[in-house]
PDB file of C-alpha atoms in Angstrom:
ATOM      1  CA  MET A 758     -41.547 -37.623 -47.005  1.00 68.00           C
ATOM      2  CA  ARG A 759     -41.343 -34.643 -44.445  1.00 72.00           C
ATOM      3  CA  LEU A 760     -40.388 -36.805 -41.489  1.00 68.00           C
ATOM      4  CA  MET A 761     -37.729 -38.595 -43.299  1.00 70.00           C
ATOM      5  CA  ALA A 762     -36.152 -34.966 -43.843  1.00 66.00           C
ATOM      6  CA  LYS A 763     -36.695 -33.856 -40.415  1.00 64.00           C
ATOM      7  CA  LEU A 764     -35.263 -37.316 -39.188  1.00 61.00           C
ATOM      8  CA  ILE A 765     -32.321 -36.409 -41.742  1.00 71.00           C
ATOM      9  CA  ILE A 766     -31.515 -33.093 -40.122  1.00 71.00           C
ATOM     10  CA  ILE A 767     -31.858 -34.056 -36.449  1.00 71.00           C
ATOM     11  CA  ILE A 768     -29.525 -36.770 -37.226  1.00 70.00           C
ATOM     12  CA  ALA A 769     -26.748 -34.363 -38.995  1.00 61.00           C
ATOM     13  CA  VAL A 770     -27.313 -31.923 -36.375  1.00 61.00           C
ATOM     14  CA  PHE A 771     -26.606 -34.522 -33.431  1.00 62.00           C
ATOM     15  CA  LEU A 772     -23.547 -35.969 -35.615  1.00 62.00           C
ATOM     16  CA  ALA A 773     -22.360 -32.377 -36.176  1.00 61.00           C
ATOM     17  CA  GLY A 774     -22.710 -31.589 -32.249  1.00 63.00           C
ATOM     18  CA  PHE A 775     -21.058 -34.785 -31.343  1.00 60.00           C
ATOM     19  CA  TYR A 776     -17.976 -33.842 -34.169  1.00 63.00           C
ATOM     20  CA  VAL A 777     -17.388 -30.239 -32.384  1.00 61.00           C
ATOM     21  CA  GLY A 778     -18.085 -31.671 -28.859  1.00 62.00           C
ATOM     22  CA  HIS A 779     -15.837 -34.483 -29.142  1.00 58.00           C
ATOM     23  CA  ASN A 780     -13.232 -32.494 -30.739  1.00 58.00           C
ATOM     24  CA  GLN A 781     -13.277 -30.026 -27.998  1.00 58.00           C
ATOM     25  CA  ILE A 782     -12.789 -32.612 -25.455  1.00 58.00           C
ATOM     26  CA  TRP A 783     -10.340 -34.971 -26.628  1.00 55.00           C
ATOM     27  CA  GLU A 784      -7.976 -32.612 -28.692  1.00 53.00           C
ATOM     28  CA  PRO A 785      -5.303 -30.907 -27.177  1.00 52.00           C
ATOM     29  CA  THR A 786      -5.562 -27.152 -26.599  1.00 53.00           C
ATOM     30  CA  LEU A 787      -2.923 -24.946 -28.396  1.00 52.00           C
ATOM     31  CA  PRO A 788      -1.938 -21.795 -26.536  1.00 55.00           C
ATOM     32  CA  ILE A 789      -2.768 -18.795 -28.589  1.00 57.00           C
ATOM     33  CA  ASN A 790       0.404 -17.015 -30.174  1.00 54.00           C
ATOM     34  CA  THR A 791      -0.175 -13.226 -29.672  1.00 53.00           C
ATOM     35  CA  ASN A 792       3.100 -12.181 -30.865  1.00 53.00           C
ATOM     36  CA  GLN A 793       4.088 -10.632 -27.519  1.00 49.00           C
ATOM     37  CA  GLU A 794       6.970 -11.842 -25.476  1.00 47.00           C
ATOM     38  CA  GLU A 795       6.621 -12.250 -21.818  1.00 45.00           C
ATOM     39  CA  GLU A 796       7.908  -9.019 -19.714  1.00 47.00           C
ATOM     40  CA  VAL A 797      10.725  -9.998 -17.911  1.00 47.00           C
ATOM     41  CA  SER A 798      11.345  -7.827 -14.793  1.00 57.00           C
ATOM     42  CA  GLU A 799      14.603  -6.682 -14.358  1.00 69.00           C
ATOM     43  CA  GLN A 800      15.897  -6.959 -10.808  1.00 93.00           C
ATOM     44  CA  THR A 801      17.968  -3.515 -10.536  1.00 95.00           C
ATOM     45  CA  VAL A 802      19.724  -1.815  -7.519  1.00 97.00           C
ATOM     46  CA  SER A 803      20.992   1.751  -7.522  1.00 98.00           C
ATOM     47  CA  LEU A 804      24.444   3.136  -6.003  1.00 97.00           C
ATOM     48  CA  MET A 805      25.218   6.716  -5.026  1.00 98.00           C
ATOM     49  CA  PHE A 806      28.798   7.754  -4.152  1.00 98.00           C
ATOM     50  CA  ASP A 807      28.903  10.769  -1.558  1.00 98.00           C
ATOM     51  CA  PHE A 808      32.516  12.404  -1.640  1.00 96.00           C
ATOM     52  CA  GLY A 809      31.528  14.746   1.360  1.00 94.00           C
ATOM     53  CA  ASN A 810      32.728  17.967  -0.616  1.00 94.00           C
ATOM     54  CA  GLY A 811      29.374  18.518  -2.562  1.00 94.00           C
ATOM     55  CA  GLU A 812      30.174  15.732  -5.352  1.00 96.00           C
ATOM     56  CA  VAL A 813      27.734  13.240  -5.543  1.00 97.00           C
ATOM     57  CA  LYS A 814      27.992  10.536  -8.367  1.00 97.00           C
ATOM     58  CA  THR A 815      24.680   8.545  -8.878  1.00 97.00           C
ATOM     59  CA  PHE A 816      24.438   5.262 -11.157  1.00 97.00           C
ATOM     60  CA  ASP A 817      20.639   4.023 -11.156  1.00 96.00           C
ATOM     61  CA  ASP A 818      19.003   0.637 -12.352  1.00 94.00           C
ATOM     62  CA  ILE A 819      22.004  -1.673 -12.045  1.00 95.00           C
ATOM     63  CA  THR A 820      21.356  -5.197 -13.176  1.00 94.00           C
ATOM     64  CA  ILE A 821      21.446  -7.607 -10.523  1.00 94.00           C
ATOM     65  CA  GLU A 822      21.356 -11.305 -10.430  1.00 92.00           C
ATOM     66  CA  GLY A 823      20.701 -13.553  -7.566  1.00 90.00           C
ATOM     67  CA  GLN A 824      21.932 -11.865  -4.347  1.00 92.00           C
ATOM     68  CA  PRO A 825      24.896 -10.127  -5.156  1.00 96.00           C
ATOM     69  CA  THR A 826      26.942  -8.162  -2.155  1.00 96.00           C
ATOM     70  CA  VAL A 827      27.261  -4.457  -1.687  1.00 97.00           C
ATOM     71  CA  PHE A 828      31.024  -5.245  -2.481  1.00 97.00           C
ATOM     72  CA  ASP A 829      30.239  -7.043  -6.011  1.00 97.00           C
ATOM     73  CA  VAL A 830      28.203  -4.257  -7.007  1.00 98.00           C
ATOM     74  CA  LEU A 831      30.734  -1.886  -5.986  1.00 98.00           C
ATOM     75  CA  LYS A 832      33.419  -3.610  -7.976  1.00 97.00           C
ATOM     76  CA  ARG A 833      31.542  -3.887 -11.060  1.00 97.00           C
ATOM     77  CA  VAL A 834      30.303   0.000 -11.282  1.00 97.00           C
ATOM     78  CA  THR A 835      33.599   1.351 -10.356  1.00 97.00           C
ATOM     79  CA  ALA A 836      35.443  -1.237 -12.984  1.00 96.00           C
ATOM     80  CA  GLU A 837      32.504  -0.090 -15.537  1.00 97.00           C
ATOM     81  CA  ASN A 838      33.117   3.540 -14.988  1.00 97.00           C
ATOM     82  CA  ASP A 839      36.661   3.870 -14.667  1.00 96.00           C
ATOM     83  CA  ILE A 840      36.481   4.796 -11.004  1.00 96.00           C
ATOM     84  CA  GLU A 841      39.590   4.076  -8.979  1.00 96.00           C
ATOM     85  CA  PHE A 842      38.692   2.259  -5.799  1.00 93.00           C
ATOM     86  CA  LEU A 843      41.287   0.867  -3.323  1.00 97.00           C
ATOM     87  CA  TYR A 844      40.449  -1.828  -0.761  1.00 96.00           C
ATOM     88  CA  LYS A 845      42.216  -4.050   1.835  1.00 95.00           C
ATOM     89  CA  ASP A 846      40.514  -7.766   2.443  1.00 93.00           C
ATOM     90  CA  TYR A 847      40.632  -8.767   5.619  1.00 90.00           C
ATOM     91  CA  GLY A 848      39.558 -12.282   5.184  1.00 84.00           C
ATOM     92  CA  SER A 849      36.012 -14.196   5.888  1.00 77.00           C
ATOM     93  CA  ASP A 850      35.669 -13.203   8.933  1.00 75.00           C
ATOM     94  CA  LEU A 851      36.104  -9.553   8.697  1.00 81.00           C
ATOM     95  CA  GLY A 852      35.654  -9.043   4.899  1.00 89.00           C
ATOM     96  CA  VAL A 853      36.963  -5.916   2.912  1.00 93.00           C
ATOM     97  CA  PHE A 854      37.788  -2.624   3.936  1.00 94.00           C
ATOM     98  CA  ILE A 855      37.160   0.246   1.694  1.00 96.00           C
ATOM     99  CA  GLU A 856      40.137   2.790   1.700  1.00 97.00           C
ATOM    100  CA  SER A 857      39.785   4.945  -1.115  1.00 97.00           C
ATOM    101  CA  ILE A 858      37.560   5.885  -3.857  1.00 97.00           C
ATOM    102  CA  ASN A 859      37.983   7.950  -7.087  1.00 96.00           C
ATOM    103  CA  ASN A 860      41.023   9.118  -4.937  1.00 95.00           C
ATOM    104  CA  VAL A 861      39.500  10.122  -1.779  1.00 96.00           C
ATOM    105  CA  GLY A 862      41.042   8.514   0.737  1.00 96.00           C
ATOM    106  CA  ASN A 863      40.103   7.875   4.575  1.00 95.00           C
ATOM    107  CA  ASN A 864      41.759  10.104   6.736  1.00 94.00           C
ATOM    108  CA  THR A 865      42.061   8.664  10.657  1.00 92.00           C
ATOM    109  CA  SER A 866      43.050  12.103  11.753  1.00 92.00           C
ATOM    110  CA  LEU A 867      39.883  13.874  10.490  1.00 93.00           C
ATOM    111  CA  ASP A 868      38.001  10.693  11.448  1.00 93.00           C
ATOM    112  CA  ARG A 869      36.386  10.615   7.866  1.00 95.00           C
ATOM    113  CA  PHE A 870      36.025   7.142   6.285  1.00 95.00           C
ATOM    114  CA  TRP A 871      34.147   5.496   3.136  1.00 97.00           C
ATOM    115  CA  GLN A 872      30.901   4.225   4.813  1.00 96.00           C
ATOM    116  CA  TYR A 873      27.828   2.403   3.243  1.00 97.00           C
ATOM    117  CA  TRP A 874      23.971   2.758   4.083  1.00 98.00           C
ATOM    118  CA  VAL A 875      21.069   0.528   2.256  1.00 98.00           C
ATOM    119  CA  ASN A 876      17.838   2.140   1.923  1.00 98.00           C
ATOM    120  CA  ASN A 877      18.933   5.006   4.480  1.00 96.00           C
ATOM    121  CA  GLN A 878      20.009   2.367   7.099  1.00 96.00           C
ATOM    122  CA  TYR A 879      23.595   2.683   8.473  1.00 95.00           C
ATOM    123  CA  ALA A 880      25.022  -0.822   7.402  1.00 93.00           C
ATOM    124  CA  LYS A 881      26.387  -2.666  10.523  1.00 89.00           C
ATOM    125  CA  ILE A 882      28.081  -5.752   8.453  1.00 92.00           C
ATOM    126  CA  GLY A 883      31.046  -5.470   6.003  1.00 92.00           C
ATOM    127  CA  ALA A 884      29.975  -4.799   2.218  1.00 94.00           C
ATOM    128  CA  SER A 885      31.350  -8.198   1.486  1.00 94.00           C
ATOM    129  CA  SER A 886      28.790  -9.620   3.269  1.00 93.00           C
ATOM    130  CA  TYR A 887      25.763  -7.466   3.302  1.00 95.00           C
ATOM    131  CA  ARG A 888      23.430  -9.360   0.354  1.00 96.00           C
ATOM    132  CA  LEU A 889      21.165  -6.825  -1.917  1.00 96.00           C
ATOM    133  CA  LYS A 890      17.767  -7.728  -2.892  1.00 95.00           C
ATOM    134  CA  PRO A 891      16.053  -5.846  -5.929  1.00 96.00           C
ATOM    135  CA  GLY A 892      14.903  -2.227  -5.318  1.00 96.00           C
ATOM    136  CA  ASP A 893      17.813  -1.495  -2.741  1.00 97.00           C
ATOM    137  CA  VAL A 894      19.949   1.984  -2.614  1.00 98.00           C
ATOM    138  CA  ILE A 895      23.190   1.864  -1.648  1.00 98.00           C
ATOM    139  CA  GLU A 896      24.818   4.943  -0.364  1.00 98.00           C
ATOM    140  CA  TRP A 897      28.946   5.281   0.031  1.00 98.00           C
ATOM    141  CA  LYS A 898      29.485   8.285   1.801  1.00 98.00           C
ATOM    142  CA  TYR A 899      32.911   9.835   2.614  1.00 97.00           C
ATOM    143  CA  THR A 900      31.902  11.004   6.105  1.00 95.00           C
ATOM    144  CA  LYS A 901      32.926  10.878  10.162  1.00 92.00           C
ATOM    145  CA  GLY A 902      32.965   7.729  11.586  1.00 83.00           C
ATOM    146  CA  GLN A 903      29.483   6.417  12.705  1.00 73.00           C
ATOM    147  CA  PHE A 904      30.958   3.821  14.839  1.00 63.00           C
ATOM    148  CA  ASN A 905      32.103   6.368  17.360  1.00 55.00           C
ATOM    149  CA  SER A 906      28.438   7.717  17.779  1.00 47.00           C
TER     150      SER A 906
END
């Protein structure tokens, strides 16, 4: 009788192990829901206007999608913040030329123009051609012409 009880226990343990192992291998595992949404990192840039008279306006954490141009971000920030700006579009080859921001206009007699830098580097292409990357810092400065130096 003891032998029979041992045999039944061994068979029961074997069947239980087989059942658990079979379900682990053949049943799909569902992901555990932790009720935490996956963090989505926003891609942002910053923009600064230096009016050349001590007045500086900054706009941090401007959300971007894709690779907008400097001009795209300039248009958006000025529209969202009621800042007037004027520009002239010279077509696809030359792009846009900023003439005035917040009523501060280019002055050829004083050799002062709106120019921009990205990440402290003077831009050598037009604002409508420069594609931004997340983290870029755009600085628009009303200053002496850099192209004569």
